[in-house]
Amino acid sequence: MSKNMLSVLNENDVETITTLIDKLEASPFNYLKLENQDLKIVIGKNGVTETVQTSGQPNVQASVQTPAAIEQVVSEARLEAAPALEVPEQETEDAEAKQAANTEENIVTINAATTGIFYAQPEPGADPYVKVGDTVQEDSTVGLIEIMKVYSAISAGVAGVITEIHVESDDLVEVGQPLISVKVN
C-alpha cells in the first residue's frame, strides 16, 4: 500500500480499520471487503490478494497476508496522522545517559532485524536458547524470529555474557527493537 493511499484516511478511519482487524481476527471469517465510491479495503487472514483503487489514482496491487501485516500499515498511518509529539528534555537526557553507560560498560544490544514473532526457545517446552548470565559466542543462536511460518535464527554477533533479555517468547517485535543485551568480553 502506498503512502498516497494512507493520505485519504483520517484518524477516525484508522481507528475503525483497527477495530475491524481485531474483530476479523476473532471471527471465523477469512476476509472482509469494504468498498465505497472512493476506496476499497480488503482485510484477510489467510493470504488475500486484491486490487485496491481510489478515485483519481492508478490501481495498486496489495497483498495482505495477515492481520499483523495490516496492523503494521495501520500503525504507520496512525503515526502519520498523529501530531508530532515532543519528547520531554528529561526523557531525552535519561536515554542518552543510559546509552553512554552501555558504551562505557561494553554492552551491545542485539536488535530485531525484521518484524515478526520472537521465540526464545527452539520449540514449546524446550529450554531457552539463552538466559541472563549465559556466555555466548559470535555464532551462538539467541532466539528465532518467525514471519509467515518462516523462522530466522538470531545470532549473537559478539562474544560475551547475556546481561538482559528485553522481550519474552511469543512477543511481536519490530525492526530495530532491542531483544538482548550482551556484555562484550
PDB file of C-alpha atoms in Angstrom:
ATOM      1  CA  MET A   1       0.000   0.000   0.000  1.00  0.00           C
ATOM      2  CA  SER A   2       1.483   3.366  -0.962  1.00  0.00           C
ATOM      3  CA  LYS A   3       1.817   6.383   1.301  1.00  0.00           C
ATOM      4  CA  ASN A   4      -0.623   8.207  -1.064  1.00  0.00           C
ATOM      5  CA  MET A   5      -3.279   5.638  -0.183  1.00  0.00           C
ATOM      6  CA  LEU A   6      -2.866   6.377   3.518  1.00  0.00           C
ATOM      7  CA  SER A   7      -3.371  10.115   2.995  1.00  0.00           C
ATOM      8  CA  VAL A   8      -7.069   9.557   2.227  1.00  0.00           C
ATOM      9  CA  LEU A   9      -7.627   8.121   5.704  1.00  0.00           C
ATOM     10  CA  ASN A  10      -8.205  10.303   8.747  1.00  0.00           C
ATOM     11  CA  GLU A  11      -7.535   9.280  12.350  1.00  0.00           C
ATOM     12  CA  ASN A  12     -11.114   8.010  12.842  1.00  0.00           C
ATOM     13  CA  ASP A  13     -10.808   5.861   9.710  1.00  0.00           C
ATOM     14  CA  VAL A  14      -7.607   4.343  11.047  1.00  0.00           C
ATOM     15  CA  GLU A  15      -9.274   3.564  14.400  1.00  0.00           C
ATOM     16  CA  THR A  16     -12.228   1.976  12.600  1.00  0.00           C
ATOM     17  CA  ILE A  17      -9.921  -0.183  10.475  1.00  0.00           C
ATOM     18  CA  THR A  18      -8.012  -1.250  13.591  1.00  0.00           C
ATOM     19  CA  THR A  19     -11.288  -2.304  15.240  1.00  0.00           C
ATOM     20  CA  LEU A  20     -12.278  -4.238  12.104  1.00  0.00           C
ATOM     21  CA  ILE A  21      -8.922  -6.047  12.121  1.00  0.00           C
ATOM     22  CA  ASP A  22      -9.443  -7.098  15.737  1.00  0.00           C
ATOM     23  CA  LYS A  23     -12.988  -8.300  15.060  1.00  0.00           C
ATOM     24  CA  LEU A  24     -11.949 -10.186  11.902  1.00  0.00           C
ATOM     25  CA  GLU A  25      -9.107 -11.891  13.750  1.00  0.00           C
ATOM     26  CA  ALA A  26     -11.560 -13.154  16.410  1.00  0.00           C
ATOM     27  CA  SER A  27     -14.167 -14.254  13.846  1.00  0.00           C
ATOM     28  CA  PRO A  28     -14.429 -17.471  11.808  1.00  0.00           C
ATOM     29  CA  PHE A  29     -14.314 -15.459   8.554  1.00  0.00           C
ATOM     30  CA  ASN A  30     -11.193 -15.376   6.353  1.00  0.00           C
ATOM     31  CA  TYR A  31     -11.537 -11.885   4.941  1.00  0.00           C
ATOM     32  CA  LEU A  32     -13.550  -8.684   4.989  1.00  0.00           C
ATOM     33  CA  LYS A  33     -14.168  -6.483   1.969  1.00  0.00           C
ATOM     34  CA  LEU A  34     -15.439  -2.897   2.262  1.00  0.00           C
ATOM     35  CA  GLU A  35     -15.937  -0.559  -0.618  1.00  0.00           C
ATOM     36  CA  ASN A  36     -17.425   2.816  -1.420  1.00  0.00           C
ATOM     37  CA  GLN A  37     -17.043   5.244  -4.339  1.00  0.00           C
ATOM     38  CA  ASP A  38     -13.532   6.347  -3.364  1.00  0.00           C
ATOM     39  CA  LEU A  39     -11.920   3.450  -1.570  1.00  0.00           C
ATOM     40  CA  LYS A  40     -11.921  -0.345  -1.464  1.00  0.00           C
ATOM     41  CA  ILE A  41     -10.389  -2.170   1.511  1.00  0.00           C
ATOM     42  CA  VAL A  42      -9.837  -5.916   1.773  1.00  0.00           C
ATOM     43  CA  ILE A  43      -8.596  -7.346   5.065  1.00  0.00           C
ATOM     44  CA  GLY A  44      -7.673 -11.025   5.040  1.00  0.00           C
ATOM     45  CA  LYS A  45      -6.406 -13.644   7.444  1.00  0.00           C
ATOM     46  CA  ASN A  46      -5.083 -16.338   5.141  1.00  0.00           C
ATOM     47  CA  GLY A  47      -3.375 -14.512   2.293  1.00  0.00           C
ATOM     48  CA  VAL A  48      -5.789 -12.466   0.201  1.00  0.00           C
ATOM     49  CA  THR A  49      -4.615 -10.620  -2.895  1.00  0.00           C
ATOM     50  CA  GLU A  50      -6.950  -7.914  -4.119  1.00  0.00           C
ATOM     51  CA  THR A  51      -6.809  -4.758  -6.219  1.00  0.00           C
ATOM     52  CA  VAL A  52      -7.146  -1.586  -4.174  1.00  0.00           C
ATOM     53  CA  GLN A  53      -8.276   1.543  -6.040  1.00  0.00           C
ATOM     54  CA  THR A  54      -9.004   5.109  -5.063  1.00  0.00           C
ATOM     55  CA  SER A  55     -10.660   7.561  -7.409  1.00  0.00           C
ATOM     56  CA  GLY A  56      -8.182   9.538  -9.480  1.00  0.00           C
ATOM     57  CA  GLN A  57      -5.308   7.188  -8.599  1.00  0.00           C
ATOM     58  CA  PRO A  58      -3.975   4.186 -10.503  1.00  0.00           C
ATOM     59  CA  ASN A  59      -4.698   0.662  -9.316  1.00  0.00           C
ATOM     60  CA  VAL A  60      -2.338  -0.528  -6.625  1.00  0.00           C
ATOM     61  CA  GLN A  61      -1.838  -4.248  -6.062  1.00  0.00           C
ATOM     62  CA  ALA A  62      -1.944  -5.042  -2.350  1.00  0.00           C
ATOM     63  CA  SER A  63      -1.173  -8.433  -0.921  1.00  0.00           C
ATOM     64  CA  VAL A  64      -2.476  -8.839   2.606  1.00  0.00           C
ATOM     65  CA  GLN A  65      -1.009 -11.846   4.380  1.00  0.00           C
ATOM     66  CA  THR A  66      -2.125 -11.492   7.989  1.00  0.00           C
ATOM     67  CA  PRO A  67      -3.907  -9.071  10.298  1.00  0.00           C
ATOM     68  CA  ALA A  68      -0.468  -8.367  11.813  1.00  0.00           C
ATOM     69  CA  ALA A  69       0.754  -7.088   8.438  1.00  0.00           C
ATOM     70  CA  ILE A  70      -2.294  -4.844   8.194  1.00  0.00           C
ATOM     71  CA  GLU A  71      -1.738  -3.682  11.761  1.00  0.00           C
ATOM     72  CA  GLN A  72       1.763  -2.539  10.767  1.00  0.00           C
ATOM     73  CA  VAL A  73       0.342  -0.446   7.890  1.00  0.00           C
ATOM     74  CA  VAL A  74      -2.350   0.956  10.183  1.00  0.00           C
ATOM     75  CA  SER A  75       0.305   1.812  12.783  1.00  0.00           C
ATOM     76  CA  GLU A  76       2.292   3.676  10.130  1.00  0.00           C
ATOM     77  CA  ALA A  77      -0.862   5.551   9.124  1.00  0.00           C
ATOM     78  CA  ARG A  78      -1.587   6.348  12.748  1.00  0.00           C
ATOM     79  CA  LEU A  79       1.928   7.780  13.104  1.00  0.00           C
ATOM     80  CA  GLU A  80       1.417   9.913  10.002  1.00  0.00           C
ATOM     81  CA  ALA A  81      -1.993  11.121  11.202  1.00  0.00           C
ATOM     82  CA  ALA A  82      -0.886  11.822  14.770  1.00  0.00           C
ATOM     83  CA  PRO A  83       0.512  15.258  15.567  1.00  0.00           C
ATOM     84  CA  ALA A  84       4.240  15.372  16.237  1.00  0.00           C
ATOM     85  CA  LEU A  85       4.962  14.526  19.846  1.00  0.00           C
ATOM     86  CA  GLU A  86       7.619  16.377  21.766  1.00  0.00           C
ATOM     87  CA  VAL A  87       9.810  14.232  23.969  1.00  0.00           C
ATOM     88  CA  PRO A  88      10.444  15.953  27.289  1.00  0.00           C
ATOM     89  CA  GLU A  89      14.053  17.025  27.691  1.00  0.00           C
ATOM     90  CA  GLN A  90      14.453  14.843  30.815  1.00  0.00           C
ATOM     91  CA  GLU A  91      13.494  11.652  28.917  1.00  0.00           C
ATOM     92  CA  THR A  92      15.989  12.504  26.177  1.00  0.00           C
ATOM     93  CA  GLU A  93      18.720  13.038  28.763  1.00  0.00           C
ATOM     94  CA  ASP A  94      17.863   9.737  30.510  1.00  0.00           C
ATOM     95  CA  ALA A  95      18.086   7.817  27.221  1.00  0.00           C
ATOM     96  CA  GLU A  96      21.410   9.471  26.378  1.00  0.00           C
ATOM     97  CA  ALA A  97      22.766   8.669  29.856  1.00  0.00           C
ATOM     98  CA  LYS A  98      21.729   5.005  29.534  1.00  0.00           C
ATOM     99  CA  GLN A  99      23.370   4.790  26.083  1.00  0.00           C
ATOM    100  CA  ALA A 100      26.586   6.331  27.468  1.00  0.00           C
ATOM    101  CA  ALA A 101      26.575   3.861  30.394  1.00  0.00           C
ATOM    102  CA  ASN A 102      26.147   0.921  28.000  1.00  0.00           C
ATOM    103  CA  THR A 103      29.060   2.167  25.886  1.00  0.00           C
ATOM    104  CA  GLU A 104      31.306   2.512  28.960  1.00  0.00           C
ATOM    105  CA  GLU A 105      30.360  -0.977  30.182  1.00  0.00           C
ATOM    106  CA  ASN A 106      30.948  -2.571  26.728  1.00  0.00           C
ATOM    107  CA  ILE A 107      27.309  -3.659  26.438  1.00  0.00           C
ATOM    108  CA  VAL A 108      25.994  -4.393  22.955  1.00  0.00           C
ATOM    109  CA  THR A 109      22.294  -4.690  22.215  1.00  0.00           C
ATOM    110  CA  ILE A 110      21.107  -7.339  19.754  1.00  0.00           C
ATOM    111  CA  ASN A 111      18.199  -5.784  17.833  1.00  0.00           C
ATOM    112  CA  ALA A 112      15.481  -7.381  15.718  1.00  0.00           C
ATOM    113  CA  ALA A 113      16.465  -7.355  12.042  1.00  0.00           C
ATOM    114  CA  THR A 114      12.846  -7.690  10.948  1.00  0.00           C
ATOM    115  CA  THR A 115       9.285  -7.544  12.232  1.00  0.00           C
ATOM    116  CA  GLY A 116       7.891 -10.875  13.423  1.00  0.00           C
ATOM    117  CA  ILE A 117       7.232 -13.130  16.399  1.00  0.00           C
ATOM    118  CA  PHE A 118      10.233 -13.663  18.710  1.00  0.00           C
ATOM    119  CA  TYR A 119      10.802 -17.161  20.088  1.00  0.00           C
ATOM    120  CA  ALA A 120      13.271 -17.694  22.942  1.00  0.00           C
ATOM    121  CA  GLN A 121      13.385 -21.485  22.523  1.00  0.00           C
ATOM    122  CA  PRO A 122      13.542 -23.895  19.562  1.00  0.00           C
ATOM    123  CA  GLU A 123      10.165 -25.472  20.370  1.00  0.00           C
ATOM    124  CA  PRO A 124       7.438 -25.152  23.014  1.00  0.00           C
ATOM    125  CA  GLY A 125       8.516 -26.617  26.338  1.00  0.00           C
ATOM    126  CA  ALA A 126      12.233 -26.649  25.444  1.00  0.00           C
ATOM    127  CA  ASP A 127      14.881 -24.718  27.350  1.00  0.00           C
ATOM    128  CA  PRO A 128      15.507 -21.193  26.047  1.00  0.00           C
ATOM    129  CA  TYR A 129      18.487 -20.581  23.781  1.00  0.00           C
ATOM    130  CA  VAL A 130      19.985 -18.189  26.367  1.00  0.00           C
ATOM    131  CA  LYS A 131      19.369 -16.901  29.883  1.00  0.00           C
ATOM    132  CA  VAL A 132      20.795 -13.915  31.737  1.00  0.00           C
ATOM    133  CA  GLY A 133      24.344 -14.845  32.767  1.00  0.00           C
ATOM    134  CA  ASP A 134      24.950 -17.267  29.871  1.00  0.00           C
ATOM    135  CA  THR A 135      28.149 -16.901  27.842  1.00  0.00           C
ATOM    136  CA  VAL A 136      27.661 -16.632  24.065  1.00  0.00           C
ATOM    137  CA  GLN A 137      29.958 -16.696  21.054  1.00  0.00           C
ATOM    138  CA  GLU A 138      29.501 -14.670  17.854  1.00  0.00           C
ATOM    139  CA  ASP A 139      27.730 -17.557  16.125  1.00  0.00           C
ATOM    140  CA  SER A 140      25.547 -18.564  19.109  1.00  0.00           C
ATOM    141  CA  THR A 141      21.813 -18.608  18.395  1.00  0.00           C
ATOM    142  CA  VAL A 142      19.986 -16.418  20.916  1.00  0.00           C
ATOM    143  CA  GLY A 143      16.449 -16.726  19.518  1.00  0.00           C
ATOM    144  CA  LEU A 144      14.238 -17.013  16.449  1.00  0.00           C
ATOM    145  CA  ILE A 145      12.008 -14.571  14.597  1.00  0.00           C
ATOM    146  CA  GLU A 146       9.090 -16.056  12.685  1.00  0.00           C
ATOM    147  CA  ILE A 147       7.494 -14.321   9.724  1.00  0.00           C
ATOM    148  CA  MET A 148       4.665 -16.154   7.963  1.00  0.00           C
ATOM    149  CA  LYS A 149       5.871 -19.601   9.116  1.00  0.00           C
ATOM    150  CA  VAL A 150       9.487 -18.863   8.081  1.00  0.00           C
ATOM    151  CA  TYR A 151      11.884 -18.968  11.032  1.00  0.00           C
ATOM    152  CA  SER A 152      15.123 -16.957  11.056  1.00  0.00           C
ATOM    153  CA  ALA A 153      17.805 -17.621  13.653  1.00  0.00           C
ATOM    154  CA  ILE A 154      19.196 -14.628  15.523  1.00  0.00           C
ATOM    155  CA  SER A 155      22.948 -14.864  16.122  1.00  0.00           C
ATOM    156  CA  ALA A 156      24.629 -13.055  18.991  1.00  0.00           C
ATOM    157  CA  GLY A 157      27.141 -11.399  16.643  1.00  0.00           C
ATOM    158  CA  VAL A 158      29.510 -10.810  19.587  1.00  0.00           C
ATOM    159  CA  ALA A 159      31.215 -12.924  22.235  1.00  0.00           C
ATOM    160  CA  GLY A 160      30.182 -12.086  25.780  1.00  0.00           C
ATOM    161  CA  VAL A 161      27.747 -12.605  28.639  1.00  0.00           C
ATOM    162  CA  ILE A 162      23.970 -12.051  28.420  1.00  0.00           C
ATOM    163  CA  THR A 163      23.087  -9.158  30.762  1.00  0.00           C
ATOM    164  CA  GLU A 164      19.434  -8.571  29.897  1.00  0.00           C
ATOM    165  CA  ILE A 165      16.634 -10.063  27.804  1.00  0.00           C
ATOM    166  CA  HIS A 166      14.272  -7.275  26.719  1.00  0.00           C
ATOM    167  CA  VAL A 167      11.445  -9.379  25.224  1.00  0.00           C
ATOM    168  CA  GLU A 168       9.552 -12.537  26.088  1.00  0.00           C
ATOM    169  CA  SER A 169       8.937 -15.527  23.890  1.00  0.00           C
ATOM    170  CA  ASP A 170       5.917 -15.095  21.565  1.00  0.00           C
ATOM    171  CA  ASP A 171       6.230 -11.268  21.627  1.00  0.00           C
ATOM    172  CA  LEU A 172       5.661  -9.380  18.388  1.00  0.00           C
ATOM    173  CA  VAL A 173       8.883  -7.466  17.701  1.00  0.00           C
ATOM    174  CA  GLU A 174       9.600  -4.681  15.240  1.00  0.00           C
ATOM    175  CA  VAL A 175      12.663  -3.834  13.184  1.00  0.00           C
ATOM    176  CA  GLY A 176      15.353  -2.354  15.403  1.00  0.00           C
ATOM    177  CA  GLN A 177      13.663  -3.317  18.679  1.00  0.00           C
ATOM    178  CA  PRO A 178      16.182  -4.341  21.366  1.00  0.00           C
ATOM    179  CA  LEU A 179      15.995  -8.073  22.070  1.00  0.00           C
ATOM    180  CA  ILE A 180      19.020  -8.976  24.184  1.00  0.00           C
ATOM    181  CA  SER A 181      21.943  -7.101  25.777  1.00  0.00           C
ATOM    182  CA  VAL A 182      25.410  -8.676  25.851  1.00  0.00           C
ATOM    183  CA  LYS A 183      28.452  -7.520  27.828  1.00  0.00           C
ATOM    184  CA  VAL A 184      31.296  -7.971  25.367  1.00  0.00           C
ATOM    185  CA  ASN A 185      34.367  -9.911  26.599  1.00  0.00           C
TER     186      ASN A 185
END
